[in-house]
């Protein structure tokens, strides 16, 4: 398994147009991440980390370049195919959680299964198990608005994992949390990653966090450079 | 593909928490739907009321009046009747009628009534029905037989002994045998006969009671395929020539009905226009609510896309919400509309009958408006790209 490639990018470029000026955010980016690998993405604010993660997560398109996700070429995929790939391959964890406030914790976690056509009862049952795994079973009936930040992120992690994706993309998942809670969330993510052998990409500013990952990628000036493997 | 029942469940989830704004949109939809349903019902009942004016007088019937002109010589019934016989109007069934005011005596009790001299065909032409006995018969010739209108029979019975078929009645000192009693009947606007207050005797028997009577009204049936308007013209033509000293007026119930309908229709169109405006207003309100809904839930849209929702799933989510809103509005509106129409009928003194088609028509047109105006915001939501939707600014 370890020598299989999860993400393979070649010559990926992305620019945004601001009025008359063009801002090139990513310039001919090349890199690979193997299946089951953990990878930190670091770099100064505004360097294009989120842009890179959006392209990896099929939420945004590169202007040019080739991108293979789990062997699927996604360069020419239509929006329905992209939705299908996001559904089956990717779980997202956002800095601001993005839970649906009016739904209960349980319903939030079950939501990805609903787009897989799983019936309501068994979706809720699976969601309950997943909440147990992230230590939130006792909050299942809460509205997500009534949770603390750390609790919300636990729920978001359960939601990202419930569809058994091959890739977890976390954009500053601890960016809104105090350091104690941040460590707990990170430990949770890493322990689940080990259990499920899922590929994990984390955008982070925290060097300690970055050191916990097998691979470290720095985004700067539109370029992506791989840093030395961290000491595990 | 998100199965339909799940799509609906999801939409209803968000519908639960739709805001006060949606209550306003709902109000618009309710008003629109209510006006459509009310209008159809009011129109329906106005039509029934108009039809009831004619009380069974068919649209193939017309009435010719031959009032005496001032200072013209008074003609005699027998001469008039002979003239009628001589008319050349093939196919037309002419029922002559003659009227007189008389008093009847039964059992020492005297009652005023309208005397109608006529023929047996009147029975079908103005749709009479019998309580007891029979109507005039063509073999009655000038026999002294009488058929009583309902109210006359009731008044005559008030003396104590109930009047029966077979009893004898004194009309201007002539005895007439009661052969039938009619059921009560509401007056038709066009028929010259006031059924309940009249007694009916054979046309030629009337000369015995009232010597100076002339022919007054002809009730004429124009069976198909004859054209009633052409028949009316020909009748007028011949009557004017035959009865040259008298004025001739022809009433065609069909024309009167059409006149009333034309008036109703104008009123109807006006109301429908009002209902349509209310409905479109409601639709625009739904569109606004849905647009705000989409922009407030932009991040949710992005999240749903990130976890695998396709464009049509997002479109359906919002479309179903718009539909749920319109369905609720349509159903409430139908109830309100029926209540309004009922009130209108009560105030107008009509009997209320529910127009069955009004409910599906009202609900369907409201749903169409909901889909039409809900579609644009729903499509706008589905056209967002996931990054655009998820951007937190
Ligand atoms: N949709 C957009 N339109 C225009 N500029 C954008 C857009 N998204 C990002 N940018 C710009 O691209 C650059 C990289 O942004 P981002 O990837 O969010 O950086 P990071 O996540 O590393 O802080 C920033 O300068 C940002 O302003
Ligand atoms: Mg960022």
XYZ file of C-alpha atoms and ligand atoms in Angstrom:
653
model
C 0.000 0.000 0.000
C 2.745 2.437 0.967
C 4.065 2.870 -2.514
C 0.670 3.765 -3.992
C 0.203 7.419 -4.870
C -2.753 9.303 -3.418
C -2.061 12.777 -4.788
C 0.081 13.519 -7.791
C 0.406 17.090 -9.095
C 2.446 18.176 -12.089
C 2.803 21.751 -13.235
C -0.246 23.029 -11.392
C -0.760 26.799 -11.731
C -3.482 29.006 -10.385
C -3.945 32.741 -10.607
C -6.655 35.167 -9.572
C -7.625 38.308 -11.375
C -7.891 41.420 -9.239
C -9.359 44.215 -11.348
C -6.690 44.584 -14.039
C -3.877 42.790 -12.162
C -3.333 39.066 -12.193
C -2.147 37.473 -8.977
C -0.393 34.199 -9.585
C -0.867 32.150 -6.438
C 0.559 28.801 -7.545
C 3.343 28.504 -10.103
C 3.992 25.111 -11.689
C 3.601 23.169 -8.515
C 4.777 19.551 -8.489
C 4.438 17.132 -5.616
C 3.173 13.728 -4.579
C 1.680 12.263 -1.449
C 1.486 8.507 -0.970
C -1.543 6.600 0.214
C -1.673 6.546 3.997
C 0.927 9.285 4.344
C 0.575 12.290 6.644
C 1.620 15.627 5.291
C 1.819 19.137 6.738
C 1.438 22.173 4.509
C 3.122 25.224 5.964
C 3.835 28.714 4.741
C 3.085 32.344 5.460
C -0.428 33.668 5.439
C -1.674 34.462 1.947
C 0.886 32.194 0.325
C -1.725 29.961 -1.295
C -2.033 27.039 1.142
C -5.843 27.117 1.106
C -5.851 27.503 -2.654
C -3.673 24.418 -2.971
C -5.891 22.475 -0.601
C -9.030 23.515 -2.520
C -7.530 22.222 -5.731
C -6.513 18.973 -4.049
C -10.045 18.718 -2.632
C -11.689 19.318 -6.051
C -13.397 22.436 -4.754
C -11.455 24.609 -7.194
C -9.749 24.125 -10.549
C -6.145 24.777 -11.550
C -5.548 26.941 -14.600
C -3.118 24.391 -15.928
C -1.320 21.213 -14.947
C -2.164 17.586 -14.321
C -3.668 16.260 -11.175
C -4.272 12.588 -10.391
C -6.301 11.739 -7.295
C -6.149 8.059 -6.366
C -5.297 7.383 -9.986
C -8.243 9.375 -11.397
C -7.284 12.161 -13.743
C -9.476 15.071 -12.743
C -8.314 17.705 -15.218
C -11.282 17.292 -17.541
C -13.875 15.971 -15.106
C -17.394 17.440 -15.153
C -18.971 18.877 -12.016
C -21.013 15.714 -11.345
C -17.901 13.511 -11.554
C -16.061 15.863 -9.217
C -18.950 15.702 -6.759
C -18.828 11.922 -6.987
C -15.064 11.871 -6.291
C -15.396 14.303 -3.373
C -18.120 12.113 -1.970
C -16.187 8.860 -2.217
C -12.558 9.921 -1.701
C -12.349 13.045 0.438
C -13.263 14.175 3.928
C -12.923 17.876 4.788
C -12.133 19.472 8.133
C -12.427 23.276 8.110
C -11.008 25.894 10.421
C -14.513 27.205 11.080
C -16.073 23.730 11.351
C -18.925 24.523 8.905
C -21.508 22.547 10.831
C -25.145 23.262 9.943
C -26.360 25.113 13.007
C -30.047 24.178 12.879
C -29.317 20.453 12.595
C -28.407 18.278 15.545
C -24.880 16.978 16.007
C -26.062 13.533 14.926
C -27.731 14.864 11.770
C -24.601 16.820 10.856
C -22.460 13.719 11.051
C -25.005 11.650 9.103
C -25.292 14.197 6.283
C -22.551 12.777 3.975
C -24.225 9.375 4.115
C -27.483 10.932 2.967
C -25.812 11.901 -0.314
C -24.749 8.286 -0.659
C -28.379 7.171 -0.556
C -28.061 5.522 2.858
C -31.492 5.509 4.490
C -32.076 7.826 7.402
C -32.189 5.228 10.147
C -28.939 3.468 9.290
C -27.209 6.794 8.529
C -28.076 7.987 12.026
C -26.924 4.686 13.491
C -23.534 4.906 11.767
C -23.250 8.561 12.764
C -23.824 7.560 16.360
C -20.940 5.053 16.204
C -18.678 7.669 14.666
C -19.618 10.157 17.389
C -18.615 7.509 19.915
C -15.215 7.254 18.242
C -14.582 11.022 18.607
C -15.921 11.051 22.167
C -19.088 13.003 21.404
C -21.787 10.315 21.762
C -23.317 12.096 24.758
C -23.830 15.264 22.682
C -25.582 13.577 19.753
C -28.908 15.358 20.289
C -27.377 18.790 20.856
C -27.724 21.490 18.273
C -24.267 22.083 16.892
C -24.570 25.747 17.843
C -24.530 24.734 21.514
C -21.060 23.147 21.412
C -17.633 24.546 22.253
C -15.044 24.991 19.485
C -13.190 21.803 20.326
C -16.435 19.849 20.444
C -17.489 21.261 17.087
C -14.218 20.186 15.551
C -14.637 16.671 16.959
C -18.057 16.527 15.312
C -16.568 17.862 12.068
C -13.907 15.130 12.181
C -16.615 12.507 12.658
C -18.429 13.974 9.637
C -15.225 13.884 7.562
C -14.588 10.245 8.438
C -18.042 8.746 8.203
C -17.867 8.133 4.470
C -14.552 6.249 4.840
C -12.602 8.565 2.536
C -9.092 7.794 1.346
C -8.010 11.386 1.998
C -8.608 13.841 4.829
C -7.990 17.516 4.063
C -7.788 19.767 7.105
C -7.270 23.503 6.579
C -5.964 24.922 9.870
C -8.222 22.593 11.869
C -6.885 23.946 15.155
C -6.630 27.556 14.039
C -9.608 28.642 16.135
C -8.794 26.584 19.223
C -6.718 27.150 22.354
C -3.454 25.213 22.472
C -4.684 22.554 24.900
C -7.741 21.765 22.810
C -5.694 22.016 19.642
C -3.407 19.260 20.892
C -6.363 17.022 21.749
C -7.897 17.525 18.292
C -4.610 16.791 16.621
C -4.092 13.638 18.651
C -7.576 12.545 17.663
C -6.893 13.147 13.975
C -3.604 11.300 14.101
C -4.952 8.333 16.020
C -7.804 7.918 13.553
C -5.357 8.307 10.682
C -3.274 5.446 12.081
C -6.335 3.268 12.610
C -7.802 3.757 9.161
C -4.560 4.233 7.193
C -6.116 7.288 5.589
C -4.007 9.922 3.865
C -3.971 13.143 5.883
C -3.070 16.656 4.738
C -3.038 19.403 7.328
C -2.488 23.083 6.696
C -0.908 24.496 9.837
C 1.119 27.370 11.230
C 2.256 25.284 14.167
C 5.747 23.892 13.780
C 5.143 21.289 16.472
C 2.167 20.011 14.535
C 4.143 19.996 11.329
C 6.847 17.910 13.012
C 4.306 15.195 13.818
C 3.750 14.596 10.086
C 5.734 12.269 7.880
C 6.066 14.872 5.183
C 6.278 18.646 5.250
C 5.536 20.939 2.320
C 6.241 24.651 2.322
C 4.287 27.007 0.083
C 6.069 30.280 -0.585
C 6.063 32.729 -3.447
C 3.825 30.458 -5.457
C 6.271 27.582 -5.247
C 5.995 24.384 -3.263
C 9.082 22.862 -1.732
C 9.341 19.637 0.161
C 11.219 19.848 3.442
C 13.160 17.008 5.018
C 11.212 14.148 6.539
C 10.504 14.827 10.168
C 11.751 12.752 13.006
C 8.996 10.413 14.084
C -28.521 10.726 -6.595
C -30.204 11.856 -3.439
C -33.468 9.921 -3.288
C -36.560 12.084 -3.487
C -37.789 11.308 0.004
C -34.409 12.314 1.455
C -34.353 15.458 -0.634
C -37.765 16.336 0.774
C -36.713 15.497 4.336
C -33.671 17.750 3.987
C -35.732 20.570 2.539
C -38.314 20.265 5.292
C -35.484 20.349 7.845
C -34.555 23.804 6.698
C -38.190 24.736 6.168
C -38.780 24.214 9.889
C -36.688 27.236 10.650
C -37.760 29.518 7.817
C -37.939 32.999 9.152
C -40.464 35.764 9.602
C -39.649 36.842 6.070
C -41.083 33.586 4.812
C -44.223 34.306 6.779
C -44.624 37.446 4.640
C -44.035 35.505 1.444
C -46.490 32.944 2.717
C -49.045 35.693 3.226
C -48.640 36.819 -0.388
C -49.082 33.269 -1.622
C -52.127 32.751 0.595
C -53.759 35.936 -0.707
C -53.078 34.950 -4.311
C -54.297 31.406 -3.909
C -57.314 32.546 -1.891
C -58.366 35.065 -4.529
C -58.150 32.488 -7.309
C -60.222 29.961 -5.368
C -62.705 32.613 -4.187
C -63.119 34.011 -7.693
C -63.807 30.645 -9.256
C -66.351 29.869 -6.557
C -68.045 33.267 -6.744
C -68.246 32.976 -10.526
C -69.628 29.474 -10.238
C -72.324 30.516 -7.772
C -73.180 33.686 -9.685
C -73.728 31.483 -12.732
C -75.937 29.109 -10.747
C -77.937 32.066 -9.483
C -78.357 33.459 -12.991
C -79.464 30.071 -14.252
C -81.959 29.802 -11.418
C -83.666 32.979 -12.662
C -84.899 31.018 -15.635
C -86.160 28.192 -13.471
C -86.281 25.452 -16.016
C -87.284 27.615 -18.932
C -84.984 26.252 -21.543
C -82.755 28.376 -23.683
C -84.757 27.079 -26.643
C -87.786 29.043 -25.458
C -88.891 32.589 -26.221
C -91.809 34.744 -25.165
C -93.837 37.002 -27.470
C -95.989 39.703 -25.862
C -98.961 41.301 -27.537
C -100.047 44.117 -25.232
C -103.073 46.173 -26.308
C -102.177 49.533 -27.726
C -103.880 52.490 -26.113
C -107.163 53.374 -27.845
C -106.905 50.442 -30.214
C -109.961 48.302 -30.703
C -110.014 45.360 -28.333
C -109.799 42.124 -30.203
C -111.482 38.924 -29.160
C -109.734 35.855 -28.017
C -111.418 33.560 -30.504
C -110.304 35.800 -33.353
C -106.770 36.017 -31.963
C -106.565 32.279 -31.550
C -107.644 31.767 -35.126
C -104.941 34.175 -36.257
C -102.342 32.214 -34.338
C -103.522 29.021 -35.989
C -102.999 30.738 -39.320
C -99.328 31.655 -38.730
C -96.863 30.006 -41.052
C -94.122 29.022 -38.607
C -93.265 25.366 -39.212
C -91.563 23.587 -36.345
C -92.339 26.175 -33.666
C -94.483 24.994 -30.751
C -96.647 27.924 -29.739
C -98.431 27.957 -26.403
C -100.884 30.874 -26.181
C -101.702 32.336 -22.762
C -104.384 34.703 -21.614
C -104.548 36.354 -18.220
C -107.284 37.715 -16.012
C -107.554 38.670 -12.378
C -110.416 36.870 -10.703
C -111.670 35.761 -7.346
C -112.298 32.124 -6.556
C -114.827 30.811 -4.102
C -114.476 27.476 -2.358
C -116.297 26.438 0.749
C -117.561 30.021 1.288
C -114.008 31.224 1.192
C -112.968 33.746 -1.404
C -109.443 34.044 -2.690
C -107.960 36.338 -5.338
C -105.890 34.703 -8.019
C -104.540 35.108 -11.499
C -106.475 33.183 -14.053
C -104.417 31.714 -16.875
C -106.134 30.388 -19.970
C -103.708 28.165 -21.811
C -103.029 24.805 -23.425
C -101.586 21.517 -22.247
C -98.168 22.229 -23.795
C -97.483 24.946 -21.176
C -96.700 22.166 -18.706
C -93.469 21.199 -20.440
C -92.559 24.582 -21.804
C -92.203 26.244 -18.413
C -91.305 23.004 -16.621
C -94.209 22.634 -14.205
C -94.569 19.683 -11.874
C -97.625 18.184 -10.270
C -98.362 17.587 -6.633
C -101.629 15.766 -7.349
C -103.881 14.925 -10.281
C -103.075 16.034 -13.809
C -102.460 19.183 -15.831
C -104.736 20.463 -18.615
C -105.242 17.985 -21.388
C -105.622 18.664 -25.083
C -109.035 16.945 -24.973
C -110.301 19.348 -22.318
C -111.345 21.744 -25.110
C -113.547 24.273 -23.309
C -114.385 22.011 -20.362
C -114.698 23.648 -16.972
C -111.598 22.097 -15.464
C -108.985 23.916 -13.387
C -105.442 23.214 -12.188
C -104.362 25.107 -9.049
C -101.074 26.777 -8.340
C -99.552 25.789 -5.031
C -100.198 28.994 -3.097
C -103.787 29.232 -4.353
C -104.451 25.683 -3.155
C -102.965 26.495 0.231
C -105.070 29.688 0.574
C -108.254 27.906 -0.431
C -107.576 25.198 2.144
C -107.176 27.676 4.974
C -110.967 27.746 5.495
C -110.789 24.366 7.214
C -111.373 21.738 4.609
C -108.453 20.929 2.415
C -109.096 21.356 -1.298
C -108.763 18.101 -3.241
C -108.669 16.913 -6.809
C -112.352 16.384 -7.732
C -113.642 19.365 -5.712
C -115.642 22.051 -7.449
C -114.543 25.658 -7.482
C -116.585 28.759 -8.233
C -114.953 31.115 -10.728
C -117.145 34.124 -11.576
C -120.215 31.974 -10.918
C -119.084 29.160 -13.121
C -118.205 25.894 -11.465
C -114.869 24.371 -12.427
C -113.705 20.932 -11.453
C -110.243 20.752 -9.848
C -108.216 18.195 -11.835
C -104.747 18.887 -10.514
C -102.643 20.782 -7.984
C -99.119 21.969 -8.902
C -95.957 21.889 -6.871
C -94.554 25.206 -5.787
C -92.260 26.834 -8.330
C -90.021 29.895 -8.163
C -90.808 32.497 -10.763
C -88.758 32.607 -13.877
C -87.631 36.115 -14.755
C -88.808 35.755 -18.344
C -91.940 33.664 -18.032
C -95.132 35.753 -17.837
C -96.759 33.113 -15.635
C -96.612 33.488 -11.839
C -97.195 29.805 -11.208
C -97.942 29.668 -7.480
C -100.565 32.450 -7.548
C -102.347 31.247 -10.687
C -105.074 28.844 -11.644
C -105.004 27.282 -15.087
C -108.010 26.584 -17.284
C -108.355 25.632 -20.969
C -107.727 28.586 -23.301
C -111.230 28.674 -24.708
C -112.944 28.195 -21.390
C -111.737 31.654 -20.412
C -114.240 33.438 -22.643
C -116.956 32.059 -20.428
C -115.468 33.716 -17.350
C -114.109 36.923 -18.871
C -115.727 38.036 -22.076
C -113.283 40.827 -22.890
C -109.957 38.985 -22.912
C -107.448 39.191 -25.682
C -104.414 37.045 -26.308
C -101.521 38.342 -24.268
C -98.461 36.091 -24.354
C -97.183 33.356 -26.572
C -94.625 31.052 -25.099
C -92.776 29.571 -28.042
C -90.510 26.568 -28.069
C -87.925 26.476 -30.854
C -86.732 22.880 -31.017
C -83.334 22.173 -32.517
C -82.008 22.446 -35.155
C -83.974 25.663 -35.610
C -82.064 28.814 -34.793
C -83.735 30.722 -31.988
C -82.723 34.185 -33.184
C -83.971 33.601 -36.714
C -87.159 32.101 -35.266
C -87.583 35.206 -33.087
C -87.256 37.467 -36.138
C -89.724 35.456 -38.199
C -92.184 35.329 -35.318
C -91.956 39.071 -34.813
C -92.432 39.646 -38.494
C -95.551 37.534 -38.777
C -97.096 38.671 -35.512
C -96.591 42.318 -36.427
C -98.314 41.743 -39.718
C -101.131 39.626 -38.293
C -101.826 41.757 -35.239
C -101.301 45.094 -36.910
C -103.048 47.125 -34.238
C -100.945 45.780 -31.400
C -97.327 46.136 -30.436
C -95.212 43.010 -30.511
C -92.340 42.354 -28.161
C -90.183 39.269 -28.233
C -88.004 38.214 -25.342
C -85.305 35.671 -25.998
C -84.118 34.221 -22.660
C -80.912 33.092 -24.284
C -80.069 36.686 -25.168
C -80.839 37.792 -21.649
C -78.625 35.030 -20.255
C -75.874 36.058 -22.621
C -76.194 39.659 -21.553
C -75.902 38.646 -17.930
C -73.001 36.360 -18.712
C -71.224 39.131 -20.543
C -71.577 41.314 -17.483
C -70.444 38.475 -15.222
C -67.499 37.766 -17.452
C -66.208 41.317 -17.230
C -66.458 41.143 -13.463
C -64.815 37.739 -13.567
C -61.847 38.876 -15.626
C -61.345 41.784 -13.292
C -61.243 39.477 -10.284
C -58.973 36.983 -12.020
C -56.587 39.797 -12.873
C -56.577 40.824 -9.207
C -55.945 37.242 -8.115
C -53.147 36.870 -10.645
C -51.518 40.081 -9.437
C -51.698 38.880 -5.829
C -50.277 35.531 -6.867
C -47.421 37.075 -8.815
C -46.756 39.361 -5.843
C -46.606 36.265 -3.642
C -44.321 34.618 -6.177
C -41.940 37.563 -6.162
C -41.966 37.477 -2.361
C -41.109 33.773 -2.481
C -38.274 34.566 -4.866
C -36.894 37.208 -2.525
C -37.120 34.962 0.496
C -35.385 32.200 -1.387
C -32.611 34.515 -2.591
C -31.961 35.660 0.980
C -32.166 32.086 2.122
C -29.531 31.097 -0.461
C -27.174 33.909 0.486
C -27.549 33.231 4.217
C -26.845 29.572 3.677
C -23.994 29.998 1.240
C -21.500 28.178 3.458
C -23.982 25.356 3.953
C -24.257 25.066 0.168
C -20.462 24.838 -0.073
C -20.334 22.257 2.695
C -22.995 20.154 0.987
C -21.045 20.352 -2.255
C -17.847 19.352 -0.422
C -19.496 16.237 0.973
C -20.776 15.187 -2.439
C -23.950 17.119 -3.311
C -24.234 17.656 -7.057
C -25.600 20.824 -8.619
C -29.040 19.338 -9.087
C -29.094 18.224 -5.443
C -28.528 21.834 -4.369
C -31.089 23.116 -6.868
C -33.658 20.586 -5.657
C -32.984 21.437 -2.021
C -34.044 25.042 -2.565
C -36.715 24.256 -5.123
C -38.391 21.871 -2.712
C -38.254 24.529 -0.012
C -39.942 27.023 -2.346
C -42.481 24.348 -3.228
C -43.119 23.521 0.406
C -43.721 27.202 1.073
C -46.100 27.485 -1.883
C -47.887 24.260 -1.004
C -48.562 25.500 2.485
C -49.700 28.836 1.024
C -51.859 27.129 -1.589
C -53.643 24.928 0.928
C -54.220 27.740 3.421
C -55.288 29.979 0.531
C -57.784 27.433 -0.768
C -59.403 27.306 2.675
C -59.532 31.083 2.972
C -60.835 31.386 -0.608
C -63.692 28.973 -0.012
C -64.609 30.790 3.191
C -64.623 34.151 1.348
C -66.737 32.812 -1.497
C -69.177 31.324 0.975
C -69.429 34.668 2.761
C -69.992 36.448 -0.552
C -72.744 33.986 -1.435
C -74.431 34.422 1.943
C -74.321 38.215 1.621
C -75.679 38.028 -1.933
C -78.458 35.715 -0.804
C -77.339 32.839 -2.983
C -77.194 29.188 -2.146
C -73.516 28.202 -1.943
C -72.211 25.289 -3.947
C -68.489 24.444 -3.980
C -66.971 24.633 -7.454
C -65.050 21.355 -7.453
C -62.527 22.521 -10.018
C -61.603 25.581 -7.954
C -59.421 23.616 -5.533
C -57.170 21.836 -8.041
C -57.034 24.968 -10.208
C -56.191 27.271 -7.311
C -53.627 24.922 -5.776
C -52.039 24.053 -9.106
C -51.674 27.638 -10.291
C -50.140 28.544 -6.936
C -47.657 25.672 -7.131
C -46.743 26.678 -10.666
C -46.074 30.208 -9.470
C -43.984 28.799 -6.594
C -41.887 26.654 -8.935
C -41.548 29.468 -11.441
C -40.301 31.979 -8.903
C -38.407 29.429 -6.795
C -36.456 28.124 -9.752
C -34.231 31.157 -10.282
C -32.797 31.330 -6.739
C -32.464 27.528 -6.668
C -30.494 27.558 -9.910
C -28.388 30.463 -8.647
C -27.542 28.366 -5.570
C -26.591 25.366 -7.688
C -24.334 27.471 -9.934
C -22.087 28.527 -7.043
C -18.715 26.815 -7.200
C -17.720 25.034 -3.997
C -14.823 27.442 -3.236
C -17.011 30.484 -3.797
C -19.639 29.066 -1.500
C -17.170 28.071 1.230
C -15.188 31.306 1.262
C -15.758 32.853 4.667
C -15.972 36.564 4.045
N -11.263 33.839 -4.965
C -10.185 34.630 -4.891
N -10.132 35.747 -5.640
C -9.054 36.525 -5.606
N -7.980 36.304 -4.860
C -7.957 35.205 -4.081
C -9.066 34.314 -4.053
N -8.771 33.305 -3.190
C -7.526 33.594 -2.707
N -7.071 34.706 -3.242
C -5.745 35.287 -2.985
O -4.791 34.286 -3.199
C -3.789 34.369 -2.236
C -3.651 33.027 -1.521
O -4.785 32.844 -0.694
P -4.937 31.571 0.235
O -4.765 30.362 -0.593
O -6.193 31.703 0.968
O -3.718 31.740 1.227
P -3.432 31.022 2.601
O -4.444 29.987 2.834
O -2.039 30.488 2.460
O -3.461 32.095 3.649
C -4.119 35.510 -1.307
O -3.402 36.634 -1.686
C -5.577 35.716 -1.541
O -5.919 37.059 -1.361
Mg -5.888 29.735 4.319
